[in-house]
Amino acid sequence: IANLRARLEAGKTVPFTMVEGPRDGVAEVFFSLARALMREAGDEFVLIHARAAEAINPAYAEATITVAEVLDGLGQHALAIEAYGRVPRDHPSFLTAELGRADALRRSGKQDAAAEVLNQLAQTHPDMANVHVAAGDLAREQENWARAVAAYDRALALLEARDNPQWFVYYVRGIAHERLDQWPEAEADFRRALDLNPDHPQVLNYLGYTMVEKGINLDEALGMIERAVA
């Protein structure tokens, strides 16, 4: 998007590439139906239309990604991984496809392969916070708490630099700190998450019960647990 905007501001003529002919147009119709059906119909109907769009225009990466997402949701992880892998490296949607592929690998039990995909993305897209969040989530699932903290640290540094803090990343980093018995850091993260999302039940519940277990701030902890229940 930034590249496109720069060309437009420079007064350059930008070719219209969305639909260049009848094939692209028909593929777009099927893809639009697939996306619309996601809110109205079962996964099988979405898959039929997304597959049709992809068959008509094999270069339509967005259709390929939709196919992969639906397959992954249906538990067809191997097919989803193969579909994500069809998105070319030089396509703007490659990052989205690789994040999806890593998630499908994780769901299929291939955590080491998922970690390798995310490690590669961290090298090629170091400024993308969602890459580091995904790496942290995978490390947290593997109970590698130190690696999770390191990944979340990188993500939060990027998010804060863009003035876009996200409560969930503070919350999950807080969990990792707590499991490492780093309570001051964990408490700070949980409270920062509550600053950003004051009434989220998960954060209130986790912080409240952890303080109960530690025997500290019991009146405040009870209030948090009651708010979480409410």
Tab-separated table of C-alpha atoms in Angstrom:
chain	number	residue	atom	x	y	z
A	1	ILE	CA	0.000	0.000	0.000
A	2	ALA	CA	2.827	2.403	0.866
A	3	ASN	CA	4.497	1.656	-2.469
A	4	LEU	CA	1.258	2.236	-4.373
A	5	ARG	CA	0.634	5.513	-2.567
A	6	ALA	CA	4.160	6.731	-3.301
A	7	ARG	CA	3.720	6.053	-7.021
A	8	LEU	CA	0.378	7.858	-7.082
A	9	GLU	CA	1.768	10.879	-5.219
A	10	ALA	CA	4.654	11.002	-7.694
A	11	GLY	CA	2.100	11.379	-10.484
A	12	LYS	CA	2.863	8.008	-12.051
A	13	THR	CA	0.207	6.076	-13.931
A	14	VAL	CA	-0.661	2.924	-12.036
A	15	PRO	CA	-2.105	0.077	-14.102
A	16	PHE	CA	-5.413	-1.392	-13.016
A	17	THR	CA	-4.657	-5.043	-12.325
A	18	MET	CA	-7.652	-6.197	-10.298
A	19	VAL	CA	-9.590	-7.476	-13.306
A	20	GLU	CA	-7.728	-7.593	-16.616
A	21	GLY	CA	-10.119	-9.797	-18.536
A	22	PRO	CA	-13.152	-12.097	-18.397
A	23	ARG	CA	-11.277	-14.856	-16.566
A	24	ASP	CA	-10.291	-12.513	-13.755
A	25	GLY	CA	-13.804	-11.121	-13.583
A	26	VAL	CA	-15.475	-14.516	-13.281
A	27	ALA	CA	-12.918	-15.600	-10.672
A	28	GLU	CA	-13.678	-12.426	-8.726
A	29	VAL	CA	-17.402	-13.251	-8.761
A	30	PHE	CA	-16.791	-16.716	-7.311
A	31	PHE	CA	-14.364	-15.324	-4.722
A	32	SER	CA	-16.827	-12.619	-3.667
A	33	LEU	CA	-19.492	-15.282	-3.231
A	34	ALA	CA	-17.105	-17.393	-1.166
A	35	ARG	CA	-16.367	-14.503	1.209
A	36	ALA	CA	-20.055	-13.621	1.478
A	37	LEU	CA	-20.974	-17.236	2.209
A	38	MET	CA	-18.527	-17.300	5.127
A	39	ARG	CA	-21.156	-15.433	7.127
A	40	GLU	CA	-24.186	-17.262	5.761
A	41	ALA	CA	-23.418	-20.887	4.878
A	42	GLY	CA	-21.367	-23.940	5.806
A	43	ASP	CA	-17.672	-24.330	5.098
A	44	GLU	CA	-18.316	-26.727	2.216
A	45	PHE	CA	-20.161	-24.047	0.226
A	46	VAL	CA	-17.404	-21.537	0.890
A	47	LEU	CA	-14.807	-24.070	-0.210
A	48	ILE	CA	-16.636	-24.881	-3.474
A	49	HIS	CA	-16.739	-21.227	-4.514
A	50	ALA	CA	-13.194	-20.434	-3.401
A	51	ARG	CA	-11.910	-23.517	-5.246
A	52	ALA	CA	-13.796	-22.391	-8.353
A	53	ALA	CA	-12.168	-18.943	-8.168
A	54	GLU	CA	-8.757	-20.542	-7.797
A	55	ALA	CA	-9.365	-22.982	-10.674
A	56	ILE	CA	-10.457	-20.193	-13.005
A	57	ASN	CA	-7.527	-17.951	-12.023
A	58	PRO	CA	-4.705	-19.991	-10.430
A	59	ALA	CA	-2.754	-16.780	-9.735
A	60	TYR	CA	-5.515	-15.469	-7.452
A	61	ALA	CA	-3.616	-15.710	-4.170
A	62	GLU	CA	-6.477	-14.401	-2.034
A	63	ALA	CA	-8.675	-17.258	-3.242
A	64	THR	CA	-5.895	-19.726	-2.464
A	65	ILE	CA	-5.567	-18.347	1.063
A	66	THR	CA	-9.330	-18.601	1.585
A	67	VAL	CA	-9.200	-22.231	0.428
A	68	ALA	CA	-6.409	-22.886	2.907
A	69	GLU	CA	-8.241	-21.166	5.775
A	70	VAL	CA	-11.388	-23.204	5.199
A	71	LEU	CA	-9.453	-26.469	4.899
A	72	ASP	CA	-7.612	-25.713	8.124
A	73	GLY	CA	-10.919	-24.998	9.842
A	74	LEU	CA	-12.225	-28.348	8.630
A	75	GLY	CA	-9.239	-30.123	10.156
A	76	GLN	CA	-7.687	-30.849	6.756
A	77	HIS	CA	-4.331	-29.532	7.890
A	78	ALA	CA	-2.154	-31.246	5.269
A	79	LEU	CA	-4.278	-29.853	2.437
A	80	ALA	CA	-4.249	-26.415	4.093
A	81	ILE	CA	-0.449	-26.463	4.403
A	82	GLU	CA	-0.143	-27.388	0.721
A	83	ALA	CA	-2.535	-24.594	-0.289
A	84	TYR	CA	-0.729	-21.937	1.742
A	85	GLY	CA	2.508	-23.079	0.113
A	86	ARG	CA	1.168	-22.214	-3.346
A	87	VAL	CA	1.267	-18.456	-2.674
A	88	PRO	CA	4.416	-17.100	-4.398
A	89	ARG	CA	7.169	-15.586	-2.286
A	90	ASP	CA	6.993	-12.287	-4.202
A	91	HIS	CA	3.226	-11.864	-3.736
A	92	PRO	CA	2.000	-9.178	-1.282
A	93	SER	CA	-0.043	-11.865	0.516
A	94	PHE	CA	2.982	-14.119	1.099
A	95	LEU	CA	3.330	-13.043	4.745
A	96	THR	CA	-0.339	-13.826	5.429
A	97	ALA	CA	0.047	-17.203	3.746
A	98	GLU	CA	3.168	-18.112	5.705
A	99	LEU	CA	1.576	-17.156	9.020
A	100	GLY	CA	-1.365	-19.361	8.066
A	101	ARG	CA	0.970	-22.191	7.082
A	102	ALA	CA	2.778	-21.962	10.410
A	103	ASP	CA	-0.538	-22.128	12.255
A	104	ALA	CA	-1.675	-25.130	10.206
A	105	LEU	CA	1.623	-26.881	10.908
A	106	ARG	CA	1.152	-26.188	14.611
A	107	ARG	CA	-2.397	-27.538	14.554
A	108	SER	CA	-1.187	-30.701	12.829
A	109	GLY	CA	1.363	-31.328	15.584
A	110	LYS	CA	4.409	-30.253	13.548
A	111	GLN	CA	5.579	-27.623	15.979
A	112	ASP	CA	9.226	-27.703	14.945
A	113	ALA	CA	8.270	-27.078	11.324
A	114	ALA	CA	5.976	-24.240	12.422
A	115	ALA	CA	8.821	-22.713	14.431
A	116	GLU	CA	11.104	-22.871	11.403
A	117	VAL	CA	8.556	-21.009	9.256
A	118	LEU	CA	8.237	-18.314	11.915
A	119	ASN	CA	12.020	-18.087	12.328
A	120	GLN	CA	12.349	-17.473	8.607
A	121	LEU	CA	9.656	-14.789	8.735
A	122	ALA	CA	11.409	-13.115	11.664
A	123	GLN	CA	14.458	-12.810	9.409
A	124	THR	CA	12.631	-11.575	6.307
A	125	HIS	CA	9.954	-9.479	8.068
A	126	PRO	CA	11.595	-8.332	11.320
A	127	ASP	CA	9.401	-5.225	11.568
A	128	MET	CA	6.096	-7.123	11.520
A	129	ALA	CA	4.781	-7.412	15.077
A	130	ASN	CA	2.344	-10.211	14.236
A	131	VAL	CA	5.254	-12.465	13.227
A	132	HIS	CA	6.776	-12.141	16.696
A	133	VAL	CA	3.380	-12.550	18.379
A	134	ALA	CA	2.869	-15.808	16.480
A	135	ALA	CA	6.346	-16.982	17.513
A	136	GLY	CA	5.565	-16.118	21.130
A	137	ASP	CA	2.257	-17.967	21.005
A	138	LEU	CA	3.967	-21.075	19.630
A	139	ALA	CA	6.694	-20.926	22.303
A	140	ARG	CA	4.029	-20.475	24.986
A	141	GLU	CA	2.188	-23.553	23.707
A	142	GLN	CA	5.481	-25.464	23.959
A	143	GLU	CA	5.911	-24.077	27.493
A	144	ASN	CA	9.175	-22.431	26.458
A	145	TRP	CA	8.410	-19.401	28.559
A	146	ALA	CA	11.731	-17.582	28.127
A	147	ARG	CA	11.526	-17.781	24.349
A	148	ALA	CA	7.918	-16.601	24.519
A	149	VAL	CA	8.909	-13.542	26.554
A	150	ALA	CA	11.676	-12.688	24.089
A	151	ALA	CA	9.280	-12.883	21.135
A	152	TYR	CA	6.610	-10.812	22.882
A	153	ASP	CA	9.276	-8.251	23.845
A	154	ARG	CA	10.068	-7.713	20.158
A	155	ALA	CA	6.389	-7.508	19.233
A	156	LEU	CA	5.562	-4.995	21.958
A	157	ALA	CA	8.551	-2.813	21.089
A	158	LEU	CA	7.243	-2.558	17.527
A	159	LEU	CA	3.652	-1.962	18.620
A	160	GLU	CA	4.588	0.717	21.142
A	161	ALA	CA	6.804	2.458	18.569
A	162	ARG	CA	3.750	2.699	16.312
A	163	ASP	CA	1.560	3.876	19.210
A	164	ASN	CA	-0.522	0.728	18.789
A	165	PRO	CA	-0.305	-1.179	22.099
A	166	GLN	CA	-2.389	-4.345	22.274
A	167	TRP	CA	-3.765	-5.674	25.538
A	168	PHE	CA	-3.590	-9.311	24.475
A	169	VAL	CA	0.181	-9.251	23.925
A	170	TYR	CA	0.747	-7.783	27.394
A	171	TYR	CA	-1.590	-10.419	28.821
A	172	VAL	CA	0.196	-13.391	27.244
A	173	ARG	CA	3.630	-11.982	28.084
A	174	GLY	CA	2.377	-11.629	31.654
A	175	ILE	CA	1.461	-15.324	31.663
A	176	ALA	CA	4.957	-16.220	30.447
A	177	HIS	CA	6.568	-14.015	33.112
A	178	GLU	CA	4.356	-15.572	35.787
A	179	ARG	CA	5.363	-19.091	34.732
A	180	LEU	CA	9.008	-18.014	34.970
A	181	ASP	CA	8.304	-16.861	38.543
A	182	GLN	CA	8.959	-13.255	37.512
A	183	TRP	CA	6.042	-11.800	39.421
A	184	PRO	CA	6.870	-8.055	39.292
A	185	GLU	CA	7.142	-8.218	35.497
A	186	ALA	CA	4.011	-10.377	35.234
A	187	GLU	CA	1.951	-8.069	37.423
A	188	ALA	CA	3.080	-5.031	35.435
A	189	ASP	CA	2.009	-6.719	32.195
A	190	PHE	CA	-1.390	-7.755	33.564
A	191	ARG	CA	-2.043	-4.249	34.858
A	192	ARG	CA	-0.987	-2.730	31.546
A	193	ALA	CA	-3.401	-5.101	29.783
A	194	LEU	CA	-6.156	-3.896	32.112
A	195	ASP	CA	-5.246	-0.275	31.395
A	196	LEU	CA	-5.883	-1.007	27.719
A	197	ASN	CA	-8.929	-3.258	28.251
A	198	PRO	CA	-10.241	-2.583	31.770
A	199	ASP	CA	-12.992	-5.194	32.033
A	200	HIS	CA	-11.605	-8.158	30.150
A	201	PRO	CA	-12.585	-11.242	32.177
A	202	GLN	CA	-9.525	-13.315	31.231
A	203	VAL	CA	-7.098	-10.722	32.526
A	204	LEU	CA	-9.147	-9.969	35.637
A	205	ASN	CA	-9.498	-13.669	36.404
A	206	TYR	CA	-5.829	-14.531	35.855
A	207	LEU	CA	-4.492	-11.594	37.868
A	208	GLY	CA	-7.096	-11.995	40.616
A	209	TYR	CA	-6.530	-15.715	41.162
A	210	THR	CA	-2.750	-15.359	40.970
A	211	MET	CA	-2.828	-12.749	43.730
A	212	VAL	CA	-5.049	-15.076	45.799
A	213	GLU	CA	-2.550	-17.910	45.326
A	214	LYS	CA	0.234	-15.589	46.447
A	215	GLY	CA	-1.801	-14.302	49.385
A	216	ILE	CA	-1.420	-10.651	48.372
A	217	ASN	CA	-3.852	-7.811	47.657
A	218	LEU	CA	-6.742	-10.085	48.637
A	219	ASP	CA	-9.475	-7.427	48.669
A	220	GLU	CA	-8.433	-6.200	45.231
A	221	ALA	CA	-8.157	-9.793	43.982
A	222	LEU	CA	-11.700	-10.590	45.132
A	223	GLY	CA	-12.993	-7.493	43.368
A	224	MET	CA	-11.270	-8.523	40.135
A	225	ILE	CA	-12.662	-12.055	40.291
A	226	GLU	CA	-16.171	-10.719	40.933
A	227	ARG	CA	-15.842	-8.353	37.970
A	228	ALA	CA	-14.651	-11.247	35.817
A	229	VAL	CA	-17.660	-13.328	36.819
A	230	ALA	CA	-20.007	-10.415	36.094
